[in-house]
mmCIF file of C-alpha atoms in Angstrom:
data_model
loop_
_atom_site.group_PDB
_atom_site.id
_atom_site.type_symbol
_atom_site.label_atom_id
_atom_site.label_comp_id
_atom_site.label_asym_id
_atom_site.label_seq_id
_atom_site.Cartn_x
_atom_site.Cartn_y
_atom_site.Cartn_z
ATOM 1 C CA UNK A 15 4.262 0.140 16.370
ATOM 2 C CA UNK A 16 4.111 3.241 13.680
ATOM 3 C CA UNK A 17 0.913 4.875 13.304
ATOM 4 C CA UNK A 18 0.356 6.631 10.094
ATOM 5 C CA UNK A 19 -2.665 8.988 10.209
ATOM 6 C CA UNK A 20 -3.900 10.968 6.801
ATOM 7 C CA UNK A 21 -5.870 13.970 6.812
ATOM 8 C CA UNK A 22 -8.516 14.872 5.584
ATOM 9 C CA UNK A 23 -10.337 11.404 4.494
ATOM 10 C CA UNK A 24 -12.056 13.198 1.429
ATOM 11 C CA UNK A 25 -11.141 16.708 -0.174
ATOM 12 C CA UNK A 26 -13.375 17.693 -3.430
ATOM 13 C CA UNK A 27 -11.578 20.672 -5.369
ATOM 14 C CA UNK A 28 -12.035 22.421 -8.542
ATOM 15 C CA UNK A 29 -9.854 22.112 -11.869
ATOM 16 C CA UNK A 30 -7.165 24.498 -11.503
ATOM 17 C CA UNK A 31 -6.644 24.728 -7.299
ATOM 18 C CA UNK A 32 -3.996 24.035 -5.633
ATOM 19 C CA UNK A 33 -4.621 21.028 -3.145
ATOM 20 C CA UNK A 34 -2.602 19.632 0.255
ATOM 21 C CA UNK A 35 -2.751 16.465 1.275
ATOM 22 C CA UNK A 36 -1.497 16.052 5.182
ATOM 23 C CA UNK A 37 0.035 12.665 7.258
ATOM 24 C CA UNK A 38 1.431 12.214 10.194
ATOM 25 C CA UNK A 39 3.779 9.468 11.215
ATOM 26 C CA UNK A 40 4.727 8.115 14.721
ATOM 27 C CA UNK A 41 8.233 6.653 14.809
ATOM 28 C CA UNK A 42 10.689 9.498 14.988
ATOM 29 C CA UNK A 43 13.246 6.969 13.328
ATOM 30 C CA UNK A 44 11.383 6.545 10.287
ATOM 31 C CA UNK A 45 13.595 7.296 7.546
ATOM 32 C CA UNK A 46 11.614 6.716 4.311
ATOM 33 C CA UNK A 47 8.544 8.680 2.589
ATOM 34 C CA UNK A 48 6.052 7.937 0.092
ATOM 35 C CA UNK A 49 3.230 9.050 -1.080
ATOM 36 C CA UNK A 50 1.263 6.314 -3.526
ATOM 37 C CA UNK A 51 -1.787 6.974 -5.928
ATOM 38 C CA UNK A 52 -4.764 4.369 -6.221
ATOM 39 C CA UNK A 53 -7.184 5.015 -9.017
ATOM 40 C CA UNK A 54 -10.368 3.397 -8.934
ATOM 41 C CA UNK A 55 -10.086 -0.095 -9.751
ATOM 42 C CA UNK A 56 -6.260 0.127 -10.033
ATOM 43 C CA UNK A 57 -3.313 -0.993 -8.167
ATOM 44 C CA UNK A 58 -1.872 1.992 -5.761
ATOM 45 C CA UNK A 59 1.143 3.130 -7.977
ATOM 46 C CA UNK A 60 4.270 4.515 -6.042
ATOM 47 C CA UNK A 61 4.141 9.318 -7.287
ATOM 48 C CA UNK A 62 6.746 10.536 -5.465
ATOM 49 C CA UNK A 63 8.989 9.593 -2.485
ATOM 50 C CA UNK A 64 11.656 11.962 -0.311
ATOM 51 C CA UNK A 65 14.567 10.552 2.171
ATOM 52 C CA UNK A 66 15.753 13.978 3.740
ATOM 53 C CA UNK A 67 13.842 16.776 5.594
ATOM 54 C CA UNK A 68 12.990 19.253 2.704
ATOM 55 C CA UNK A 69 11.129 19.357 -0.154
ATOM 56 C CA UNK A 70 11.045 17.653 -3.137
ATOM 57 C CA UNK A 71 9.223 18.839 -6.800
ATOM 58 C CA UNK A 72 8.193 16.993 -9.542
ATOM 59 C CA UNK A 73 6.091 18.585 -12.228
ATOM 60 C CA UNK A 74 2.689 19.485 -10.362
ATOM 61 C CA UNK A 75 3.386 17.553 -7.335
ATOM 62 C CA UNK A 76 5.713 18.384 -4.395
ATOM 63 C CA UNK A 77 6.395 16.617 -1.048
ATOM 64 C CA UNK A 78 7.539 18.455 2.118
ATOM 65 C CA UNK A 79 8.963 16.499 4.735
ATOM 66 C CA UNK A 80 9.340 17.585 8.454
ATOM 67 C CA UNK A 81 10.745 15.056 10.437
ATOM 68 C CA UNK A 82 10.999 16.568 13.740
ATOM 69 C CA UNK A 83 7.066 17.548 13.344
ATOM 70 C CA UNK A 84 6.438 13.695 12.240
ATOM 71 C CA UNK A 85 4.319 15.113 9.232
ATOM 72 C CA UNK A 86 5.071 15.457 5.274
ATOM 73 C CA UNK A 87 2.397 16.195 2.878
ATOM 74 C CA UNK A 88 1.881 16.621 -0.996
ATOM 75 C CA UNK A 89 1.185 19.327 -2.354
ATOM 76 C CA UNK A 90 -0.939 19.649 -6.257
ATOM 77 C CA UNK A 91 -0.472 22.240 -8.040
ATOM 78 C CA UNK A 92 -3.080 23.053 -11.504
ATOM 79 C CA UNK A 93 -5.149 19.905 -10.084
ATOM 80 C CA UNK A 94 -6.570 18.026 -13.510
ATOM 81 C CA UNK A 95 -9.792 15.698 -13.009
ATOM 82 C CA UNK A 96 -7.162 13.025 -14.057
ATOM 83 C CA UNK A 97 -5.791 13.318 -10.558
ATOM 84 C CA UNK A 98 -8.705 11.956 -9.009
ATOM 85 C CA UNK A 99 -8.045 9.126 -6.774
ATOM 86 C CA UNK A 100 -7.269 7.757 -3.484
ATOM 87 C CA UNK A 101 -3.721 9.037 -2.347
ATOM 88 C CA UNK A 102 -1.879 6.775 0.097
ATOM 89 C CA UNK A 103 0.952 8.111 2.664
ATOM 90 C CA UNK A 104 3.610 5.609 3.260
ATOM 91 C CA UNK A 105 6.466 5.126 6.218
ATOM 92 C CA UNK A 106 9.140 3.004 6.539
ATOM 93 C CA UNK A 107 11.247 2.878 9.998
ATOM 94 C CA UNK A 108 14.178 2.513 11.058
ATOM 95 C CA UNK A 109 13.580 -1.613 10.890
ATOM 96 C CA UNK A 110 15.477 -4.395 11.262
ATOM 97 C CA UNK A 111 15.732 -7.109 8.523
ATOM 98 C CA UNK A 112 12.372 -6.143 7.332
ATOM 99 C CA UNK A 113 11.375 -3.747 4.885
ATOM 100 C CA UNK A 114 8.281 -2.597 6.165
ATOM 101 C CA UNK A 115 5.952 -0.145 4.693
ATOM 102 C CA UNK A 116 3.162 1.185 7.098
ATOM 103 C CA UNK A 117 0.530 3.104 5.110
ATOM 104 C CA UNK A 118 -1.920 5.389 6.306
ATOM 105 C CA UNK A 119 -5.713 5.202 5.155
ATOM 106 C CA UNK A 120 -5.879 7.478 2.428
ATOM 107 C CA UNK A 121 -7.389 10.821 1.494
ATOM 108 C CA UNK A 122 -10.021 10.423 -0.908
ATOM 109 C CA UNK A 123 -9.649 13.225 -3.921
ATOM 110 C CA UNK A 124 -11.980 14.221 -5.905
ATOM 111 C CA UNK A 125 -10.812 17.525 -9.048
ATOM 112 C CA UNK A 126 -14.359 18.421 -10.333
ATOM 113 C CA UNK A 127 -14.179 19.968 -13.938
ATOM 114 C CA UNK B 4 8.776 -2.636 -16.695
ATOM 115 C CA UNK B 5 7.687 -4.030 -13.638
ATOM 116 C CA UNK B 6 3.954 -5.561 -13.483
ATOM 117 C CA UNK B 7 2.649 -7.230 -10.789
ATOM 118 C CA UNK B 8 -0.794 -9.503 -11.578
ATOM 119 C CA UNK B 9 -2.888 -10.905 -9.272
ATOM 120 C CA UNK B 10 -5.917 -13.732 -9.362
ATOM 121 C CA UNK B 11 -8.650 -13.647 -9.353
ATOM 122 C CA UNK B 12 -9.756 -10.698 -9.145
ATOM 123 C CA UNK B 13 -12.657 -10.857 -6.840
ATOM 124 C CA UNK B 14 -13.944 -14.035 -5.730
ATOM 125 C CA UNK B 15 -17.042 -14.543 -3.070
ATOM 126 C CA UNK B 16 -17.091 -17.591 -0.931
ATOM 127 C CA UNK B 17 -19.318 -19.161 1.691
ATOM 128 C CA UNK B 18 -18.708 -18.183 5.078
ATOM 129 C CA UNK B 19 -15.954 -20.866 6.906
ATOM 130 C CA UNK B 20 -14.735 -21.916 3.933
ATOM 131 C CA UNK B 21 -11.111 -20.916 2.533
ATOM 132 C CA UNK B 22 -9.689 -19.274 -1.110
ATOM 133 C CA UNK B 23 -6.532 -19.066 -2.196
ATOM 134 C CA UNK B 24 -4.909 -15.846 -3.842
ATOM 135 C CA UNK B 25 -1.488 -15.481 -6.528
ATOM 136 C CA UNK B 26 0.474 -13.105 -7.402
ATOM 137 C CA UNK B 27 2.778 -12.966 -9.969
ATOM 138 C CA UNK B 28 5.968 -10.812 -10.878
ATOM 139 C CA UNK B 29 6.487 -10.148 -14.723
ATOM 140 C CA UNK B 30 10.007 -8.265 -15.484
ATOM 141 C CA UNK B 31 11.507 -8.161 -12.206
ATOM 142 C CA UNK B 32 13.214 -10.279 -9.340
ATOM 143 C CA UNK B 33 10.854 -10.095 -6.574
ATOM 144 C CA UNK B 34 13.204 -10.991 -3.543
ATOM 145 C CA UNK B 35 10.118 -9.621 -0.962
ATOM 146 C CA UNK B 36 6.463 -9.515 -1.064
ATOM 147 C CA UNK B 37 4.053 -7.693 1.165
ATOM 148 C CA UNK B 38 0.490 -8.478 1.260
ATOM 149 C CA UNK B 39 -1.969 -5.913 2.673
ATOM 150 C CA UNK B 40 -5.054 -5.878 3.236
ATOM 151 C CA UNK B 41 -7.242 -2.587 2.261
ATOM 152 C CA UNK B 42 -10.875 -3.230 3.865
ATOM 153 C CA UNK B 43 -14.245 -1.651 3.902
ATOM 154 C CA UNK B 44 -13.395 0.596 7.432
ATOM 155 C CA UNK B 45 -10.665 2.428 4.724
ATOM 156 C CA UNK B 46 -8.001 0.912 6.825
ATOM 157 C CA UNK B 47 -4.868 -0.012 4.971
ATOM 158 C CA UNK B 48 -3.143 -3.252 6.748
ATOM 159 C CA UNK B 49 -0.089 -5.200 6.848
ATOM 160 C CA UNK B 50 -0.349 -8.819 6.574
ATOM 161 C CA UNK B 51 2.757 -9.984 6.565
ATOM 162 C CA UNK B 52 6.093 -9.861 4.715
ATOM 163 C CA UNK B 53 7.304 -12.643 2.960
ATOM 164 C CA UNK B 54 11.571 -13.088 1.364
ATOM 165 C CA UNK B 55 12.851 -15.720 -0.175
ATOM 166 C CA UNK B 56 14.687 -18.278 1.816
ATOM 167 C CA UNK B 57 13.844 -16.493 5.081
ATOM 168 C CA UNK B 58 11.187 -16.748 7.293
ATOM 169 C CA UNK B 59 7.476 -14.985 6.653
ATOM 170 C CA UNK B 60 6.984 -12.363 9.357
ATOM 171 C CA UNK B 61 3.046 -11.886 10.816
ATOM 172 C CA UNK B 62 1.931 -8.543 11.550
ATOM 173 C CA UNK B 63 -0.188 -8.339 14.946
ATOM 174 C CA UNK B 64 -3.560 -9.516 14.502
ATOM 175 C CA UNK B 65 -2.791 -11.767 11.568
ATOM 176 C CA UNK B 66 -1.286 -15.426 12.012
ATOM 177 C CA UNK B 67 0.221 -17.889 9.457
ATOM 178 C CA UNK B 68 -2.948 -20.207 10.414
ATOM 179 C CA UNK B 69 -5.507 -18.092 8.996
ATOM 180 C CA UNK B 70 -3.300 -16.690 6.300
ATOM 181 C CA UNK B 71 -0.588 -19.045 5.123
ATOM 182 C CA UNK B 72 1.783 -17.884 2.405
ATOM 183 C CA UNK B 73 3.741 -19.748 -0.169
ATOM 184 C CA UNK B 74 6.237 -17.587 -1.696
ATOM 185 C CA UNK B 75 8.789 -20.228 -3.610
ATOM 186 C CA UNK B 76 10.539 -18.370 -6.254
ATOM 187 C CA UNK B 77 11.028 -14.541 -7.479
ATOM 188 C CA UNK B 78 8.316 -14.450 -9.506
ATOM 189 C CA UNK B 79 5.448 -15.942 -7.372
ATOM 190 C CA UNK B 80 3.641 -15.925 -4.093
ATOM 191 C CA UNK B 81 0.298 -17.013 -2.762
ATOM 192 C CA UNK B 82 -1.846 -16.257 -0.012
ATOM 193 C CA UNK B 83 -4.576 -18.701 1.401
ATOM 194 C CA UNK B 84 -7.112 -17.086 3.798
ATOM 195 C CA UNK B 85 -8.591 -20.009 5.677
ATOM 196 C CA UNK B 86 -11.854 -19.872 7.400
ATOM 197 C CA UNK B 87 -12.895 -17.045 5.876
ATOM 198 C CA UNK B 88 -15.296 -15.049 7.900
ATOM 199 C CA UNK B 89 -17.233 -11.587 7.491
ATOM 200 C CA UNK B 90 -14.577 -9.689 8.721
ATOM 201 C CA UNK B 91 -12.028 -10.915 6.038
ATOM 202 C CA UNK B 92 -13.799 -8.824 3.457
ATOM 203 C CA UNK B 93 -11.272 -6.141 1.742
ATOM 204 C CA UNK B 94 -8.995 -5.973 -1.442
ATOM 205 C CA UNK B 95 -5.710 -7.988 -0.647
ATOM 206 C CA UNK B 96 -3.191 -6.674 -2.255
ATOM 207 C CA UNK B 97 0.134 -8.161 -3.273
ATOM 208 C CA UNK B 98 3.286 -5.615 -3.237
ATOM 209 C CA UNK B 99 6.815 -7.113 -4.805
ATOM 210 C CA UNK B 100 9.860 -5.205 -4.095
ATOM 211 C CA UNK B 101 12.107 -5.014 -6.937
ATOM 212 C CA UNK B 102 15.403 -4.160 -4.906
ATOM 213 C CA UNK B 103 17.320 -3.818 -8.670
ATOM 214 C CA UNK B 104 15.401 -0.114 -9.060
ATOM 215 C CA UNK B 105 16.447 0.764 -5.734
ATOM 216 C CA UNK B 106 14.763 3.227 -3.267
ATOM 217 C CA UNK B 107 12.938 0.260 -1.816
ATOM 218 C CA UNK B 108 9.497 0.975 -4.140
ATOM 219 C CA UNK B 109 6.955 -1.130 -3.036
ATOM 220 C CA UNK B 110 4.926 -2.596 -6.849
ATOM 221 C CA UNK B 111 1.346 -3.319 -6.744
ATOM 222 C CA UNK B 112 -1.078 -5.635 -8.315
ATOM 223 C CA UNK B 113 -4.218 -4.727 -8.429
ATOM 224 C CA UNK B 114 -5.782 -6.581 -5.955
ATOM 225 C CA UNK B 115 -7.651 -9.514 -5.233
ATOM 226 C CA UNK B 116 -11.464 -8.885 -3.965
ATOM 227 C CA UNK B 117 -13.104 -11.272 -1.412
ATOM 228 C CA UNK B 118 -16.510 -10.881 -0.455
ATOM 229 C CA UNK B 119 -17.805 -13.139 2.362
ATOM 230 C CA UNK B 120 -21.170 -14.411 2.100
#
């Protein structure tokens, strides 16, 4: 059974810093990554995904993945007020017929102006 | 592009009686569905996976008695939750897969609300 743990549950920054979000996965077969992006209200959105052990930049945003540590993260850089929101890890294994996408609880973000 | 809708969005019903939730797939082929379940504890659940023509798969803790799914086409599921109790409060959420964008990217509606009374 994966366990997907997020840290930290809440993170309040100013306009400008650079921010880390942190999760930690269980199943050392899991092959896929994603990190999603809920804004209040809204339907969590899919930001950025990564298959290989690495990293991965787009824009402001970039997603290291450590496999043999069981932990990637996301990394903002120039946070904007318009990245407020809840931020969701995602994991799938190495499953069967099933696509299955274990998320983690979130880490609450909140870019103060 | 791909939208996913859901209905209603929030509903509140008496407790022990049941409601029944859509979710609808506008500009893609949604060959699976996930529904999830994201509650008041912050926790972020599985409910159960749902193809067409195969079988729906239960996550632990969840059974196709208290949450029966129809999903009978690529464009349309629903979810029933029967019974409803206290602890069934949360956003469900409806994810379609839209395997023709590859990468396996999991699209959300924006949730149905259920409050208990």
């Amino acid at each position: 059974q994966q366990n997907v743990q997020q840290s930290p549950e809440s993170l309040i920054v100013p306009e400008g810093a650079r921010t880390s979000l942190n999760c930690t996965f269980s199943d050392s077969a899991s092959q896929y990554f994603w990190w999603y992006r809920q804004h209040s209200g809204k339907a969590p959105k899919a930001l950025m995904s990564i298959f290989s052990n690495g990293e991965k930049e787009e824009g402001r945003f970039t997603i290291h993945l450590n496999k043999a540590s069981l932990h990637f993260s996301l990394h903002i850089r120039d946070s904007q007020p318009s990245d407020s929101a809840l931020y969701l890890c995602a994991v799938r294994g190495l499953s069967g017929s099933f696509n299955k996408l274990t998320f983690g609880a979130g880490t609450r973000l909140a870019v103060c102006p | 592009g791909a939208l996913v809708y859901q209905y209603p969005r929030r509903t509140i019903c008496k407790s022990g009686t049941s409601m029944r939730m859509e979710c609808q797939a506008v500009g893609f082929q949604a060959t699976s569905v996930a529904w999830y379940r994201q509650s008041p504890q912050k926790t972020f659940e599985l409910i159960a996976l749902s193809t067409v023509n195969s079988a729906i798969k239960y996550e632990q803790n969840f059974t196709q008695e208290k949450f029966p799914i129809s999903h009978p086409n690529l464009s349309f599921s629903s979810m029933t939750v029967l019974n409803a109790y206290l602890e069934d409060r949360g956003l469900y959420l409806c994810g379609a897969r839209d395997v023709g964008a590859g990468a396996e990217t999991l699209y959300f509606g924006s949730g149905t609300r259920l409050t208990v009374l």
